[in-house]
Short mmCIF file of C-alpha atoms and ligand atoms in Angstrom, two decimals:
data_model
loop_
_atom_site.label_atom_id
_atom_site.label_comp_id
_atom_site.label_asym_id
_atom_site.label_seq_id
_atom_site.Cartn_x
_atom_site.Cartn_y
_atom_site.Cartn_z
CA MET A 1 -0.60 0.29 -0.15
CA LYS A 2 1.63 3.76 -0.25
CA PHE A 3 2.61 6.13 2.15
CA GLU A 4 -1.00 8.48 1.74
CA THR A 5 -2.92 5.68 2.05
CA LEU A 6 -1.31 4.06 4.63
CA ALA A 7 -1.63 7.90 6.48
CA VAL A 8 -5.59 7.57 5.70
CA HIS A 9 -6.54 4.56 7.14
CA ALA A 10 -2.88 3.51 9.69
CA GLY A 11 -4.62 2.63 13.50
CA ALA A 12 -8.02 3.40 12.88
CA ALA A 13 -11.99 0.86 12.51
CA PRO A 14 -15.07 2.10 12.97
CA ASP A 15 -15.97 1.69 16.37
CA PRO A 16 -17.97 -2.15 15.72
CA VAL A 17 -20.45 -0.68 18.12
CA THR A 18 -21.10 3.16 17.83
CA GLY A 19 -20.30 2.97 13.51
CA ALA A 20 -18.25 6.07 14.94
CA VAL A 21 -16.07 6.94 11.56
CA MET A 22 -13.78 8.61 13.97
CA PRO A 23 -12.04 6.64 16.94
CA ALA A 24 -13.42 7.95 19.54
CA LEU A 25 -11.70 9.52 23.33
CA HIS A 26 -10.83 7.30 25.46
CA LEU A 27 -9.83 9.48 29.09
CA SER A 28 -10.57 6.03 31.28
CA THR A 29 -7.88 5.43 33.32
CA THR A 30 -9.07 1.44 34.29
CA PHE A 31 -10.36 -1.05 33.11
CA VAL A 32 -12.60 -4.34 33.89
CA ARG A 33 -11.69 -7.12 35.02
CA ALA A 34 -13.39 -10.93 33.71
CA PRO A 35 -14.75 -13.09 36.86
CA ASP A 36 -11.59 -15.02 36.11
CA GLY A 37 -9.24 -12.40 36.62
CA SER A 38 -7.94 -11.54 33.09
CA PHE A 39 -8.40 -9.15 31.31
CA PRO A 40 -11.10 -9.96 27.93
CA SER A 41 -10.42 -6.28 26.80
CA GLY A 42 -6.34 -6.02 26.91
CA TYR A 43 -6.37 -3.47 28.65
CA ALA A 44 -5.60 -2.75 32.06
CA TYR A 45 -3.94 0.29 33.26
CA ILE A 46 -3.32 4.19 31.29
CA ARG A 47 0.51 3.65 32.30
CA ASP A 48 0.56 0.41 30.94
CA ALA A 49 -1.38 1.26 27.50
CA ASN A 50 -5.15 3.06 26.46
CA PRO A 51 -6.51 2.27 22.80
CA ASN A 52 -5.73 5.77 21.60
CA ARG A 53 -2.29 5.80 22.27
CA ARG A 54 -2.50 2.22 20.66
CA ALA A 55 -4.32 3.44 18.19
CA LEU A 56 -0.70 6.01 17.45
CA GLU A 57 1.43 2.99 18.01
CA ALA A 58 0.17 0.58 15.24
CA ALA A 59 0.09 3.73 13.07
CA MET A 60 3.14 4.24 13.23
CA ALA A 61 5.26 1.39 13.28
CA GLN A 62 2.50 0.39 9.63
CA LEU A 63 4.79 3.96 8.50
CA GLU A 64 7.96 3.23 9.54
CA GLU A 65 8.41 -0.10 8.39
CA GLY A 66 8.75 -1.11 11.97
CA ALA A 67 7.28 -3.62 14.17
CA ALA A 68 6.65 -2.11 16.99
CA ALA A 69 6.16 1.44 18.18
CA VAL A 70 5.89 3.00 21.73
CA ALA A 71 5.22 6.63 21.96
CA PHE A 72 6.18 9.18 25.09
CA ALA A 73 5.38 12.35 26.12
CA SER A 74 8.07 14.01 24.05
CA GLY A 75 10.65 13.70 22.15
CA MET A 76 13.03 13.82 25.26
CA ALA A 77 11.17 11.35 27.03
CA ALA A 78 11.36 9.24 23.51
CA THR A 79 15.40 9.51 23.34
CA MET A 80 15.93 8.98 27.17
CA ALA A 81 13.67 5.59 26.74
CA VAL A 82 16.35 4.67 23.95
CA PHE A 83 19.46 6.16 25.67
CA GLN A 84 18.13 4.06 29.37
CA THR A 85 18.35 0.09 27.52
CA LEU A 86 22.11 1.19 27.68
CA ALA A 87 23.86 0.32 31.02
CA PRO A 88 26.42 1.92 33.18
CA GLY A 89 29.94 1.72 31.27
CA ASP A 90 28.45 2.08 27.93
CA HIS A 91 29.35 4.27 25.49
CA VAL A 92 27.12 6.24 22.70
CA ILE A 93 28.56 7.76 19.39
CA ALA A 94 26.04 10.99 18.44
CA PRO A 95 26.95 13.83 16.14
CA LEU A 96 28.06 16.54 16.91
CA ASP A 97 25.17 18.78 15.50
CA ALA A 98 23.22 16.55 17.12
CA TYR A 99 19.63 18.57 18.56
CA PHE A 100 20.83 20.48 21.57
CA GLY A 101 18.93 18.10 23.89
CA THR A 102 19.61 15.47 22.82
CA ALA A 103 24.21 16.34 22.86
CA LYS A 104 22.61 18.29 26.87
CA LEU A 105 20.59 15.27 27.74
CA LEU A 106 23.75 13.01 27.68
CA ARG A 107 26.73 15.42 28.32
CA GLU A 108 24.21 16.52 31.63
CA HIS A 109 21.68 13.20 32.71
CA PHE A 110 23.24 10.22 31.14
CA ALA A 111 27.84 11.08 31.82
CA PRO A 112 26.98 11.13 35.56
CA TRP A 113 24.96 8.09 35.58
CA GLY A 114 28.26 6.20 33.51
CA LEU A 115 26.99 6.95 30.12
CA GLU A 116 30.08 7.64 27.75
CA ALA A 117 29.31 9.68 24.83
CA SER A 118 31.51 10.89 22.33
CA PHE A 119 30.53 13.57 19.85
CA VAL A 120 31.90 13.03 15.54
CA ASP A 121 30.56 15.17 12.23
CA MET A 122 28.66 11.60 11.16
CA THR A 123 28.76 12.81 7.72
CA ASP A 124 32.08 10.96 7.63
CA LEU A 125 31.90 7.84 8.52
CA GLY A 126 36.19 7.76 8.45
CA ALA A 127 35.17 9.22 12.27
CA VAL A 128 32.72 7.68 12.87
CA ARG A 129 34.12 4.07 12.93
CA ALA A 130 37.25 5.87 14.51
CA ALA A 131 34.80 6.58 17.37
CA LEU A 132 34.47 3.11 18.47
CA ARG A 133 34.70 1.95 21.31
CA PRO A 134 35.06 -2.05 22.21
CA ARG A 135 31.77 -0.37 24.95
CA THR A 136 30.19 0.97 22.03
CA ARG A 137 26.37 0.12 22.01
CA LEU A 138 24.56 2.98 20.20
CA VAL A 139 25.54 5.06 17.29
CA TRP A 140 22.45 7.61 17.89
CA THR A 141 22.05 9.21 14.18
CA GLU A 142 19.89 13.23 12.97
CA THR A 143 19.34 13.09 9.72
CA PRO A 144 19.10 16.22 8.38
CA SER A 145 21.01 17.68 11.01
CA ASN A 146 20.13 20.90 12.99
CA PRO A 147 20.73 23.86 12.35
CA THR A 148 23.14 23.33 9.16
CA ILE A 149 20.75 20.69 7.37
CA ALA A 150 23.17 18.62 7.36
CA VAL A 151 23.26 15.21 5.80
CA THR A 152 24.43 11.69 7.24
CA ASP A 153 24.31 8.33 5.16
CA LEU A 154 22.15 6.06 7.20
CA ALA A 155 22.88 3.11 5.21
CA GLY A 156 26.43 3.45 5.82
CA VAL A 157 26.19 4.78 9.52
CA ALA A 158 24.14 1.83 9.74
CA ALA A 159 26.84 -0.93 8.54
CA ILE A 160 29.45 0.67 10.83
CA ALA A 161 27.50 -0.22 13.76
CA LYS A 162 26.34 -3.37 13.38
CA GLU A 163 29.52 -4.65 12.45
CA ALA A 164 30.79 -3.01 15.65
CA GLY A 165 27.77 -5.49 17.96
CA ALA A 166 26.15 -2.20 17.97
CA LEU A 167 22.41 -0.78 18.10
CA SER A 168 22.02 2.53 15.22
CA ALA A 169 19.05 4.98 15.63
CA CYS A 170 18.60 8.08 14.00
CA ASP A 171 16.75 10.83 15.25
CA ASN A 172 13.89 11.27 12.01
CA THR A 173 11.22 13.94 13.54
CA TRP A 174 12.78 16.65 10.33
CA ALA A 175 12.63 13.87 7.66
CA THR A 176 9.13 12.05 8.95
CA PRO A 177 8.79 8.62 7.76
CA PHE A 178 7.07 10.61 4.09
CA LEU A 179 10.27 11.44 2.69
CA GLN A 180 12.80 9.03 4.98
CA ARG A 181 12.38 5.22 6.16
CA PRO A 182 15.65 4.49 8.53
CA LEU A 183 14.37 1.24 9.29
CA ARG A 184 14.14 0.14 5.66
CA LEU A 185 17.91 2.08 5.26
CA GLY A 186 19.87 -0.83 8.51
CA MET A 187 18.26 1.25 11.64
CA ASP A 188 16.99 -0.71 14.64
CA LEU A 189 15.64 2.75 16.03
CA ALA A 190 13.49 5.33 13.69
CA MET A 191 12.79 7.99 17.14
CA HIS A 192 10.30 11.13 16.62
CA SER A 193 9.95 13.66 18.22
CA THR A 194 6.22 14.10 17.30
CA THR A 195 6.21 17.40 17.89
CA LYS A 196 6.85 18.35 14.92
CA TYR A 197 5.73 17.25 12.04
CA LEU A 198 3.59 14.47 12.19
CA SER A 199 1.15 15.90 14.90
CA GLY A 200 1.24 19.00 12.31
CA HIS A 201 -0.73 22.48 13.95
CA SER A 202 2.16 22.95 16.94
CA ASP A 203 -0.51 22.53 19.70
CA VAL A 204 0.48 18.71 20.74
CA MET A 205 3.77 16.95 22.44
CA GLY A 206 4.88 13.72 22.09
CA GLY A 207 8.15 10.94 21.49
CA MET A 208 7.82 7.88 19.91
CA VAL A 209 10.56 5.61 18.43
CA VAL A 210 10.25 2.20 16.15
CA ALA A 211 12.30 -0.48 16.18
CA ARG A 212 12.99 -2.55 13.10
CA GLU A 213 12.63 -6.35 14.88
CA GLN A 214 10.59 -7.20 18.39
CA GLY A 215 13.26 -8.18 20.46
CA ARG A 216 14.78 -7.97 23.43
CA VAL A 217 15.38 -3.70 23.26
CA ALA A 218 11.82 -3.53 22.05
CA GLU A 219 11.02 -5.13 25.21
CA ARG A 220 12.94 -2.94 27.34
CA LEU A 221 10.62 0.23 25.58
CA ARG A 222 7.87 -1.02 26.75
CA ALA A 223 9.51 -1.57 30.13
CA PHE A 224 10.46 1.77 30.16
CA GLN A 225 7.25 3.24 29.50
CA SER A 226 4.98 2.02 31.47
CA ALA A 227 7.41 1.65 34.03
CA GLY A 228 7.89 5.49 34.21
CA GLY A 229 4.95 6.44 33.02
CA ALA A 230 5.91 9.01 30.45
CA VAL A 231 3.28 8.51 27.75
CA PRO A 232 1.50 10.80 25.91
CA ALA A 233 -2.58 11.76 27.21
CA PRO A 234 -5.27 10.13 25.49
CA PHE A 235 -6.08 13.16 23.52
CA ASP A 236 -2.67 14.01 22.64
CA ALA A 237 -2.20 10.47 21.28
CA TRP A 238 -6.01 11.45 18.92
CA LEU A 239 -4.40 14.87 18.05
CA THR A 240 -1.04 13.22 16.91
CA LEU A 241 -3.02 10.58 14.86
CA ARG A 242 -4.92 13.21 13.61
CA GLY A 243 -2.42 14.64 12.53
CA ILE A 244 -0.63 12.03 10.89
CA ARG A 245 -3.83 11.66 8.04
CA THR A 246 -2.34 14.51 6.15
CA LEU A 247 1.12 13.99 6.53
CA PRO A 248 1.70 13.31 3.27
CA TRP A 249 0.31 16.33 1.70
CA ARG A 250 2.29 18.82 4.37
CA MET A 251 5.33 17.27 3.36
CA ARG A 252 4.88 17.80 -0.38
CA ALA A 253 3.81 21.84 0.35
CA HIS A 254 6.93 21.45 3.06
CA CYS A 255 8.98 21.30 0.89
CA ALA A 256 8.13 22.86 -2.66
CA ASN A 257 7.42 26.20 -0.69
CA ALA A 258 11.58 25.37 1.34
CA ARG A 259 12.71 25.18 -2.26
CA ALA A 260 11.54 28.55 -3.52
CA VAL A 261 12.93 30.22 -0.28
CA ALA A 262 15.77 28.64 -0.41
CA THR A 263 16.22 28.88 -3.85
CA PHE A 264 15.56 32.93 -3.72
CA LEU A 265 17.98 33.41 -0.67
CA ALA A 266 21.00 31.47 -2.64
CA GLU A 267 20.36 34.65 -5.43
CA HIS A 268 19.82 36.93 -3.09
CA PRO A 269 23.27 39.08 -2.65
CA GLY A 270 22.49 40.21 1.33
CA VAL A 271 23.08 35.97 2.18
CA GLU A 272 26.36 34.63 2.40
CA ARG A 273 25.31 31.15 3.03
CA VAL A 274 22.72 28.47 2.41
CA HIS A 275 21.97 25.25 4.09
CA TYR A 276 19.07 22.85 2.18
CA PRO A 277 19.86 20.23 0.80
CA GLY A 278 17.45 20.86 -2.21
CA LEU A 279 20.05 22.83 -3.05
CA PRO A 280 21.74 21.33 -6.29
CA ARG A 281 25.01 22.84 -5.04
CA ASP A 282 24.80 21.86 -1.14
CA PRO A 283 27.09 19.48 -0.17
CA GLY A 284 24.04 17.40 0.94
CA HIS A 285 22.44 17.32 -2.53
CA ALA A 286 23.48 14.13 -3.44
CA LEU A 287 22.98 11.90 -0.83
CA ALA A 288 19.88 13.48 -0.09
CA ALA A 289 18.45 12.95 -3.31
CA LYS A 290 19.30 9.17 -2.83
CA GLN A 291 17.79 8.45 0.44
CA MET A 292 15.29 11.26 1.07
CA ALA A 293 13.08 11.63 -0.88
CA ASP A 294 12.62 14.99 -0.83
CA ALA A 295 15.08 17.53 1.16
CA GLY A 296 12.17 18.29 3.84
CA GLY A 297 11.09 22.15 5.07
CA MET A 298 13.89 23.04 7.05
CA LEU A 299 16.79 24.81 5.80
CA SER A 300 19.26 27.96 7.97
CA PHE A 301 20.95 30.97 6.14
CA VAL A 302 23.53 32.65 7.43
CA VAL A 303 23.64 36.97 6.37
CA PRO A 304 26.91 38.87 6.87
CA GLY A 305 26.82 40.97 10.16
CA GLY A 306 27.08 38.39 12.39
CA ARG A 307 24.37 38.48 15.18
CA THR A 308 23.07 41.80 15.07
CA ARG A 309 22.25 42.20 10.76
CA ALA A 310 20.69 38.04 11.55
CA PHE A 311 18.22 40.14 14.56
CA GLU A 312 17.90 42.90 12.56
CA VAL A 313 16.39 40.58 10.29
CA ALA A 314 14.10 38.07 11.16
CA ALA A 315 12.73 41.52 13.37
CA ARG A 316 12.23 42.34 10.06
CA LEU A 317 9.83 39.76 8.91
CA ARG A 318 5.41 39.92 8.97
CA LEU A 319 5.05 36.33 7.76
CA PHE A 320 7.35 34.10 9.67
CA THR A 321 6.68 33.90 13.59
CA ARG A 322 9.71 34.88 15.48
CA ALA A 323 9.60 31.33 17.76
CA THR A 324 11.56 28.08 18.10
CA SER A 325 10.21 24.55 17.20
CA LEU A 326 9.46 22.95 13.22
CA GLY A 327 6.23 21.77 11.19
CA GLY A 328 4.16 23.56 12.23
CA PRO A 329 1.10 25.49 9.41
CA GLU A 330 2.51 29.01 10.38
CA SER A 331 7.18 29.54 9.12
CA LEU A 332 9.03 30.11 12.09
CA VAL A 333 12.59 32.52 11.77
CA GLU A 334 14.96 31.34 15.17
CA HIS A 335 18.43 32.99 16.40
CA ARG A 336 19.42 29.52 17.04
CA ALA A 337 22.94 31.07 18.97
CA SER A 338 21.00 32.84 21.07
CA ILE A 339 18.90 30.42 22.62
CA GLU A 340 21.63 27.64 22.93
CA GLY A 341 23.63 29.86 24.85
CA GLU A 342 27.27 29.08 25.25
CA ARG A 343 28.22 25.14 23.54
CA THR A 344 26.44 26.51 20.34
CA ARG A 345 28.06 26.15 16.95
CA ALA A 346 25.65 28.52 15.03
CA PRO A 347 27.01 30.57 12.95
CA GLU A 348 26.14 33.77 14.74
CA GLY A 349 24.36 34.91 11.84
CA LEU A 350 22.61 31.96 10.91
CA LEU A 351 18.77 31.56 11.35
CA ARG A 352 17.10 28.68 11.33
CA VAL A 353 13.65 28.59 9.57
CA SER A 354 10.45 25.80 9.55
CA VAL A 355 9.38 26.55 6.45
CA GLY A 356 5.45 26.81 7.04
CA LEU A 357 2.39 26.44 4.65
CA GLU A 358 1.51 29.64 3.50
CA HIS A 359 2.08 30.66 -0.41
CA ALA A 360 5.50 30.74 -1.46
CA ASP A 361 5.19 34.01 -2.89
CA ASP A 362 4.47 35.68 0.06
CA LEU A 363 6.91 33.57 1.98
CA VAL A 364 9.44 35.57 -0.63
CA ALA A 365 8.09 38.61 -0.40
CA ASP A 366 8.24 39.01 3.21
CA LEU A 367 12.82 37.63 2.40
CA ALA A 368 12.92 40.21 0.23
CA GLN A 369 11.54 43.12 1.94
CA ALA A 370 13.09 41.66 5.16
CA LEU A 371 16.84 41.54 3.65
CA GLY A 372 15.51 45.02 1.80
CA THR A 373 16.17 44.75 -1.68
C1 LIG B 1 12.10 18.99 18.99
C2 LIG B 1 13.14 18.09 18.78
C3 LIG B 1 13.63 17.56 19.32
C4 LIG B 1 12.89 16.69 21.14
O1 LIG B 1 12.13 16.82 21.11
P1 LIG B 1 9.86 17.42 21.91
O2 LIG B 1 9.10 16.94 21.53
O3 LIG B 1 10.71 18.75 23.02
O4 LIG B 1 10.84 16.63 24.16
C5 LIG B 1 14.31 15.92 19.53
N1 LIG B 1 14.76 16.61 17.98
C6 LIG B 1 14.56 16.63 17.26
C7 LIG B 1 15.40 16.70 15.76
C8 LIG B 1 13.91 17.59 17.57
O5 LIG B 1 13.00 18.85 16.35
#
């Protein structure tokens, strides 16, 4: 079945009792036991499972072509669950330009707990191989990356990890399963912040881990989910599944708009550099063309004049809202260096853009007036 069809139908069935076509919202925290002590519905208590969460997980397993999907209350809770499958003394290889919260989690929370981490340039497979240690148990990737939209060779990293006996995981938040299928490329796990494109409307937080196979890791994730309870509320699961119904069509428009904006910026004399793998001259172009269906809705650009000029341009934009996050219908612009603080690797003149679903002509016109042409 094609992705668009799956996105509409995955995890859905009309309610056999009421005939409702759309899923009911199940708020009950507890579920009835049969006289023999069994749970005939398959549900016992909300922390273990809930019908709305289960429908969302079923849909995500299908979209990512995995055997098991485990939902969490946030992307970071999902990432944390993956790290929790490891043991003190284990070693993780992560990208130098990992999502800021992921790097922070490793440095500030898991390092004291005994998990060791090396941060490498993941676009260089030699650097990934060189970072391997006898206790390397996980290679964590994120592509396209933040904020330079660099592209990592997922099949290449998966092969290196496999050879070393380590798990491989891809933060697939920015690409979404519509544009990139990490498990098909050999990764063991695909992780999502469903807060972004999957829910798609900037109004619900959530996370997901999809495992290629059933087995020890999937079981550990499921056990950690129910033991810790960092799970999405029923309405959050319901909203996220609703977002998934239109994912492919939203992604098509995000990609087309991002391409138009990137092309305009690349030709603008007031712009020093544009990072967007959809541009033929971008260093990630060939690889993105190979492993992604399209280049995505995220880009960044650098203006000469550092922080002062970047703030000036962002302040003059009218359609692009100055705010963090991504993946909603509205275009957002963000100065990454000032939000990431001291450890940032973002150039001071860089602005990151989540290209929304407005008309591309209006977005380009807004950038033109803000850059002053
Ligand atoms: C937002 C984001 C996260 C964190 O997700 P939350 O839902 O905010 O916890 C992780 N990775 C990437 C790439 C993100 O964009």
